[in-house]
mmCIF file of C-alpha atoms in Angstrom:
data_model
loop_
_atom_site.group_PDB
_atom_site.id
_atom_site.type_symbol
_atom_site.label_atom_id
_atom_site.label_comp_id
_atom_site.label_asym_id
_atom_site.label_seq_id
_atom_site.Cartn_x
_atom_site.Cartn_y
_atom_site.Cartn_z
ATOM 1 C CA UNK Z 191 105.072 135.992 101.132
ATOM 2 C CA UNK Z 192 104.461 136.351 97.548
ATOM 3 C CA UNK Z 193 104.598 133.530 95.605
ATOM 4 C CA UNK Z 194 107.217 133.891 92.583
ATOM 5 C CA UNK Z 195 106.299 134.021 88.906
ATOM 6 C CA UNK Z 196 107.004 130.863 87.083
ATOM 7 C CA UNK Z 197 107.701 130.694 83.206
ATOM 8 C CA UNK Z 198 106.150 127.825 81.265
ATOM 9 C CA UNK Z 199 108.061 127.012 77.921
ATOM 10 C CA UNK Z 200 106.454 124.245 76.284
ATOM 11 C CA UNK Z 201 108.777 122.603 74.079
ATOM 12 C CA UNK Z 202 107.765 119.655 71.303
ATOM 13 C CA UNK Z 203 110.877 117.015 71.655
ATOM 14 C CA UNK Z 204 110.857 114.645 68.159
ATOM 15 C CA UNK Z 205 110.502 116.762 65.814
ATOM 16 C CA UNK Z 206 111.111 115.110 62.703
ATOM 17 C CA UNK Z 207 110.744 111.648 63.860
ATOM 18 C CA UNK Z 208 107.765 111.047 61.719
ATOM 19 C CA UNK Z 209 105.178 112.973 59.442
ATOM 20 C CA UNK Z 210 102.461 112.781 62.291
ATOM 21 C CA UNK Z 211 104.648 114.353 64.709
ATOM 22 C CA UNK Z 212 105.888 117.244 62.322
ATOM 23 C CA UNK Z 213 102.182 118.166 61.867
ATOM 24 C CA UNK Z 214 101.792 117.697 65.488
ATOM 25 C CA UNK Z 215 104.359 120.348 66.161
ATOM 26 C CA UNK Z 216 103.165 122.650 63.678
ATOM 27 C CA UNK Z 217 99.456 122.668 64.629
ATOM 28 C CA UNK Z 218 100.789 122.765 68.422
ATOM 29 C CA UNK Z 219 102.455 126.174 67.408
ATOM 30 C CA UNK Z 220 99.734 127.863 65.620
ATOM 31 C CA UNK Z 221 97.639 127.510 67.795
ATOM 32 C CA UNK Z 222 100.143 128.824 70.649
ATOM 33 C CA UNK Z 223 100.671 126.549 72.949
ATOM 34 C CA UNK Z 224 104.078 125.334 71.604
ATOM 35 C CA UNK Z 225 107.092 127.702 71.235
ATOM 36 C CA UNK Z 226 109.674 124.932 70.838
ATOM 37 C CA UNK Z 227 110.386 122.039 68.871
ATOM 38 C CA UNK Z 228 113.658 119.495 69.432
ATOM 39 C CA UNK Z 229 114.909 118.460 65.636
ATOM 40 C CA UNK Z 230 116.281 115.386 65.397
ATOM 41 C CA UNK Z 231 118.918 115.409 62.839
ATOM 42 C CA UNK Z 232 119.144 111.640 62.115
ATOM 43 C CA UNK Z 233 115.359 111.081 61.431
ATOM 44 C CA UNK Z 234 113.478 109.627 58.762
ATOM 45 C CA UNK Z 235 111.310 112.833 57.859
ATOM 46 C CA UNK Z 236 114.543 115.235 58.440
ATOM 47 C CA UNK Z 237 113.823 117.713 55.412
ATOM 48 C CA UNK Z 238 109.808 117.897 56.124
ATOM 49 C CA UNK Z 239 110.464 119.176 59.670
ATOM 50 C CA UNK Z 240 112.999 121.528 57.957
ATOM 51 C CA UNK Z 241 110.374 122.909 55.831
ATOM 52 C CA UNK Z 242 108.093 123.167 58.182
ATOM 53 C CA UNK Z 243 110.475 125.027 60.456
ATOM 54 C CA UNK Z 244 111.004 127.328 57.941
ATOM 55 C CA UNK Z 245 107.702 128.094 57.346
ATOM 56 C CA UNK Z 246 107.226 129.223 61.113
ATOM 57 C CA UNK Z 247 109.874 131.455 61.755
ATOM 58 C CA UNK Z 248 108.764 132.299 65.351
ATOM 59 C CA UNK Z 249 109.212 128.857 66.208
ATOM 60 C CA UNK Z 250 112.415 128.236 68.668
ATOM 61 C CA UNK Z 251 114.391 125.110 66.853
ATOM 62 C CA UNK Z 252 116.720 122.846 69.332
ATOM 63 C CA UNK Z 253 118.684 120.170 68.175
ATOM 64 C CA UNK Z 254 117.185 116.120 70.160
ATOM 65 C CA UNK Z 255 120.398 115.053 70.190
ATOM 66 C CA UNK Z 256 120.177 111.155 69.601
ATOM 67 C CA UNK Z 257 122.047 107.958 70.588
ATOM 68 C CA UNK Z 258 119.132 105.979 70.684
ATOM 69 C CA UNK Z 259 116.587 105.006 68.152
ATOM 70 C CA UNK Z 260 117.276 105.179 64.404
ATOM 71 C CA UNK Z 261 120.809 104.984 62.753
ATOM 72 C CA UNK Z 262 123.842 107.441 63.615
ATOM 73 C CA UNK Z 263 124.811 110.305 60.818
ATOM 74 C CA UNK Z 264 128.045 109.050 60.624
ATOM 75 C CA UNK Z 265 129.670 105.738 58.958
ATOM 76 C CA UNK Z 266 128.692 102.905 62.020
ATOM 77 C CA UNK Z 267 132.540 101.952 61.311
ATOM 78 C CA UNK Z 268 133.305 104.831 63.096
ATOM 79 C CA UNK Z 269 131.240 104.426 66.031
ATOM 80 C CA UNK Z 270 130.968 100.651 66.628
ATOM 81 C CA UNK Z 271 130.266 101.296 70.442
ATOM 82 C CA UNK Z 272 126.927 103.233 69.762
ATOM 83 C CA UNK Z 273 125.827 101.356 66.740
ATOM 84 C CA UNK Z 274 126.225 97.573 67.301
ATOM 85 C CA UNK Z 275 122.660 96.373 66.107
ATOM 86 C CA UNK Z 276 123.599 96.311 62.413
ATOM 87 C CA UNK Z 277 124.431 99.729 61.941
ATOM 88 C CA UNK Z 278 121.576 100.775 64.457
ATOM 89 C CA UNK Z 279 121.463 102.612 67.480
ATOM 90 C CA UNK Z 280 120.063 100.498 70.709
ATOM 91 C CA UNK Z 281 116.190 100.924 70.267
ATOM 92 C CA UNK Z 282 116.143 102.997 74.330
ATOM 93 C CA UNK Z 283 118.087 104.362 76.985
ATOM 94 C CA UNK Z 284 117.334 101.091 79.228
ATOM 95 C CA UNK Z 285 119.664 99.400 76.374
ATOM 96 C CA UNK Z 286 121.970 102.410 75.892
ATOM 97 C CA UNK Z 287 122.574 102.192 80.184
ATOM 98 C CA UNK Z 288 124.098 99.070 80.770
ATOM 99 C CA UNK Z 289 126.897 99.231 78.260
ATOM 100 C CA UNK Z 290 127.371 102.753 79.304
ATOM 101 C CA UNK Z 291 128.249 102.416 82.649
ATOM 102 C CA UNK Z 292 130.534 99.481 81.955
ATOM 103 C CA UNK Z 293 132.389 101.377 79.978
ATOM 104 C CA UNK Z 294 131.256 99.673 76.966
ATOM 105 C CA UNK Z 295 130.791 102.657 75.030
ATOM 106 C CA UNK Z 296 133.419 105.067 73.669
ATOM 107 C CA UNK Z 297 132.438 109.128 74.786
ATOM 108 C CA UNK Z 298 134.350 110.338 72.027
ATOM 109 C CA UNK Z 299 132.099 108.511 69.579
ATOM 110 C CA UNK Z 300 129.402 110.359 71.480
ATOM 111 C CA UNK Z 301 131.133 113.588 70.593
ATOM 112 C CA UNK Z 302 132.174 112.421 66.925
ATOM 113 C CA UNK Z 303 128.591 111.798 66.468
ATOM 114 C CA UNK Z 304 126.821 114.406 68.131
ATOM 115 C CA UNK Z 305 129.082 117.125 66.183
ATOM 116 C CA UNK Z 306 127.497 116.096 62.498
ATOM 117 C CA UNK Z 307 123.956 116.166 64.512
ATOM 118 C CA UNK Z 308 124.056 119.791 65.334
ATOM 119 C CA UNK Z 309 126.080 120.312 62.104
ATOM 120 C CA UNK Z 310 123.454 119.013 60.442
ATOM 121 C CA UNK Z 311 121.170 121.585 61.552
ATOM 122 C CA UNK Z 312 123.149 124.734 61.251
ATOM 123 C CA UNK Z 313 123.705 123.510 57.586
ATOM 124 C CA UNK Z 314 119.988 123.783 57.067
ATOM 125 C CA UNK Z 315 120.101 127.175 58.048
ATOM 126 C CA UNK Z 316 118.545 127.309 61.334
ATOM 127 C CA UNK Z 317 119.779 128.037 64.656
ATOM 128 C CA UNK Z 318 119.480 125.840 67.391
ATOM 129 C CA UNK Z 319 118.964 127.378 70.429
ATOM 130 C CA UNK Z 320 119.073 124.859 73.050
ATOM 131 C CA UNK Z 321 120.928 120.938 73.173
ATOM 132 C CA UNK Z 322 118.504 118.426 74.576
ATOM 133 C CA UNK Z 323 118.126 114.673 73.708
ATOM 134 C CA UNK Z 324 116.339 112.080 72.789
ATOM 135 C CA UNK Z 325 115.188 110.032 75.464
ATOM 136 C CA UNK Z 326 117.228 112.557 77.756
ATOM 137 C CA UNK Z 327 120.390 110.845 77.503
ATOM 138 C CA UNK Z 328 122.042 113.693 77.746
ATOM 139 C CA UNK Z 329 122.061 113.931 81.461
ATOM 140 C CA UNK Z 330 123.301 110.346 81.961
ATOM 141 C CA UNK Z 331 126.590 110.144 84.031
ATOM 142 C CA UNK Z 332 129.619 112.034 82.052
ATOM 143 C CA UNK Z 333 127.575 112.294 78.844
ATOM 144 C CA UNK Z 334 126.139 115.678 80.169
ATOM 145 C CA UNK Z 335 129.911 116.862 80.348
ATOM 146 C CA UNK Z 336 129.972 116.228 76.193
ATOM 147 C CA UNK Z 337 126.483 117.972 75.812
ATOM 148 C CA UNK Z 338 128.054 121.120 77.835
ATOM 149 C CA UNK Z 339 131.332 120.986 75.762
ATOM 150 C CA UNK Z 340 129.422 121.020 72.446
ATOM 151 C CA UNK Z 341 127.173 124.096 73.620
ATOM 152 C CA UNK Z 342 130.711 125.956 74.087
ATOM 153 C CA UNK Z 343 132.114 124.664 70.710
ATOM 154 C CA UNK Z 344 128.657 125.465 68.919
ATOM 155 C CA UNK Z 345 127.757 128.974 70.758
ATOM 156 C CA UNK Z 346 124.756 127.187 71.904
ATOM 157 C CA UNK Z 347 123.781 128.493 75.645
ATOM 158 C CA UNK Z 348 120.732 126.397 76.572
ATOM 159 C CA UNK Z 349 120.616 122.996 77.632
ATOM 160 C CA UNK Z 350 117.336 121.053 79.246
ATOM 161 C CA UNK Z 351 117.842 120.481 82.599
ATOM 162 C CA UNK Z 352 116.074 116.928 83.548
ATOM 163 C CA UNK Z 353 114.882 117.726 87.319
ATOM 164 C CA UNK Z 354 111.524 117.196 87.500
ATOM 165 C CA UNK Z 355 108.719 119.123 89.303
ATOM 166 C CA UNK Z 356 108.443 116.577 92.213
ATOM 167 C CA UNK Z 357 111.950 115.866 92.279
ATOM 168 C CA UNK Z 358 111.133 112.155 91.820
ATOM 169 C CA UNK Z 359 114.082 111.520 90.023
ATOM 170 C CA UNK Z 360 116.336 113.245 91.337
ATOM 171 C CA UNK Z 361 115.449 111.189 94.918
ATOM 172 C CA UNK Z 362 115.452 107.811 93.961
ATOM 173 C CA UNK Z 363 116.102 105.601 91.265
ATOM 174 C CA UNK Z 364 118.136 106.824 88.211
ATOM 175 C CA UNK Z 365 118.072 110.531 89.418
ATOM 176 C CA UNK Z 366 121.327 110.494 92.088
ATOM 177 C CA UNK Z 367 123.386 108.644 89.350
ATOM 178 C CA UNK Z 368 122.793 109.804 86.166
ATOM 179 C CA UNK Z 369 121.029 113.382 86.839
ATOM 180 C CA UNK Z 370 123.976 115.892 87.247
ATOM 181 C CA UNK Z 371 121.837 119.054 87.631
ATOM 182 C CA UNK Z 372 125.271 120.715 88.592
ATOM 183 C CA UNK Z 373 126.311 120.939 84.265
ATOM 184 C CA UNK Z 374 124.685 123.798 83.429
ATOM 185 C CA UNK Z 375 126.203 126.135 86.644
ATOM 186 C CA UNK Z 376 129.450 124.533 85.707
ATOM 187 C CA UNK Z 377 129.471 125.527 82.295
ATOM 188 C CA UNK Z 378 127.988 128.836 82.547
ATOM 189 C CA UNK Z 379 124.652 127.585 80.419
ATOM 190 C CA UNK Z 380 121.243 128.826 80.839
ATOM 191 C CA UNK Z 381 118.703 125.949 82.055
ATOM 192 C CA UNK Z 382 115.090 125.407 82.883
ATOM 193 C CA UNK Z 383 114.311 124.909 86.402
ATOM 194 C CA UNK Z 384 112.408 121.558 86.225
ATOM 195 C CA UNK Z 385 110.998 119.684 83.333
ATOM 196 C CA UNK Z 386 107.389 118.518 83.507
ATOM 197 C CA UNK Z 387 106.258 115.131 81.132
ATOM 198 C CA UNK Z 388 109.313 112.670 82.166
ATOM 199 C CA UNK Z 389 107.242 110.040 83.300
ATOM 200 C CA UNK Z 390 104.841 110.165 81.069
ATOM 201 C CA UNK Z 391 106.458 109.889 77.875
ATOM 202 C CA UNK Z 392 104.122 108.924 75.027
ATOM 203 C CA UNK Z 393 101.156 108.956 77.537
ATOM 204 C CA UNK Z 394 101.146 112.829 78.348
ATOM 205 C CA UNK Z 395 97.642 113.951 79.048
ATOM 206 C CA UNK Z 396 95.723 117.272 79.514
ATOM 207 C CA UNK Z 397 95.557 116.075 83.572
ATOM 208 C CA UNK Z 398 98.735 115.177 83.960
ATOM 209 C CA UNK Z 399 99.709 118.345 82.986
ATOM 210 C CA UNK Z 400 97.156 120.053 85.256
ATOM 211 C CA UNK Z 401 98.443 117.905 87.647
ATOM 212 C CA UNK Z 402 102.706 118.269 87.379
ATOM 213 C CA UNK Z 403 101.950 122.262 87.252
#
């Protein structure tokens, strides 16, 4: 039987998380191997990514939406729950999980905060065109049921599905908890099929890639 066509979108997550990675992205586009970049609205080197968005209209803009890592847009006051480290997010999702599923953390603080993130980037005057996150805590039990609410609210109609090519997560581990690949149907959102580079965040090589394709 023939074997079905597959679509490979390669998308840059941190954009705007530091000056290296901003050039990163850029250089990954020009030369054409990068079609997508994730903005994070609450990072340090916000308005250089902007700019260099801007300067490469072609390039497809998402918003990383983040609850780990950095500082919240809003006051900490009003989201005590996410920010408890002196006004600071918890530095990874293996910090953000615990207090999560014991109910530790409010989900309408997620909301509150996530709203200014995307905000944030429609202000600038581009359009997002897909909600993913940083460190993919977006798919973690009931916090993918915010991320699909503020597609609706935003007119946003992607969001990253986290199943990856092996289905490793999905079977074991984290993956029959907190992966709810179910969202996007539910909400009536476009998704990817898989996502390749989970595991190897930070360490992604030329074969690993080879490799997870």
């Amino acid at each position: 039987p023939a074997v079905p066509l597959r679509r490979l979108v390669v998308v840059a997550d941190d954009f705007a998380l530091s000056a290296g990675i901003t050039r990163g992205v850029a250089a990954a586009y020009k030369e054409g191997i990068v079609t997508s970049a994730s903005l994070l609205a609450n990072a340090p080197r916000w308005e250089g990514a902007v700019s260099t968005a801007r300067r490469l209209p072609r390039l497809k803009v998402g918003v990383h939406l983040s609850l780990v890592g950095g500082e919240p847009i809003l006051d900490p006051v009003r989201v005590p729950s996410l920010a408890p480290q002196g006004g600071r997010f918890r530095e990874s999702w293996r910090d953000f999980l615990p207090p999560w599923l014991a109910g530790r953390i409010d989900r309408e603080e997620v909301r509150a905060e996530w709203r200014p993130q995307i905000g944030r980037v429609l202000a600038s005057g581009l359009q997002p065109v897909h909600l993913d996150s940083h460190q993919h805590v977006h798919h973690f039990q009931k916090v993918w049921q915010v991320t699909a609410d503020l597609t609706n609210r935003f007119g946003i109609k992607r969001m990253r599905c986290c199943k990856t090519i092996n289905d490793a997560l999905s079977k074991r581990g984290l993956g029959g908890m907190l992966l709810n690949n179910m969202a996007a149907a539910h909400f009536d959102l476009e998704k990817n099929f898989y996502t390749a580079g989970l595991r190897f965040t930070g360490n992604y090589s030329i074969e690993k890639i080879e490799k997870e394709l």
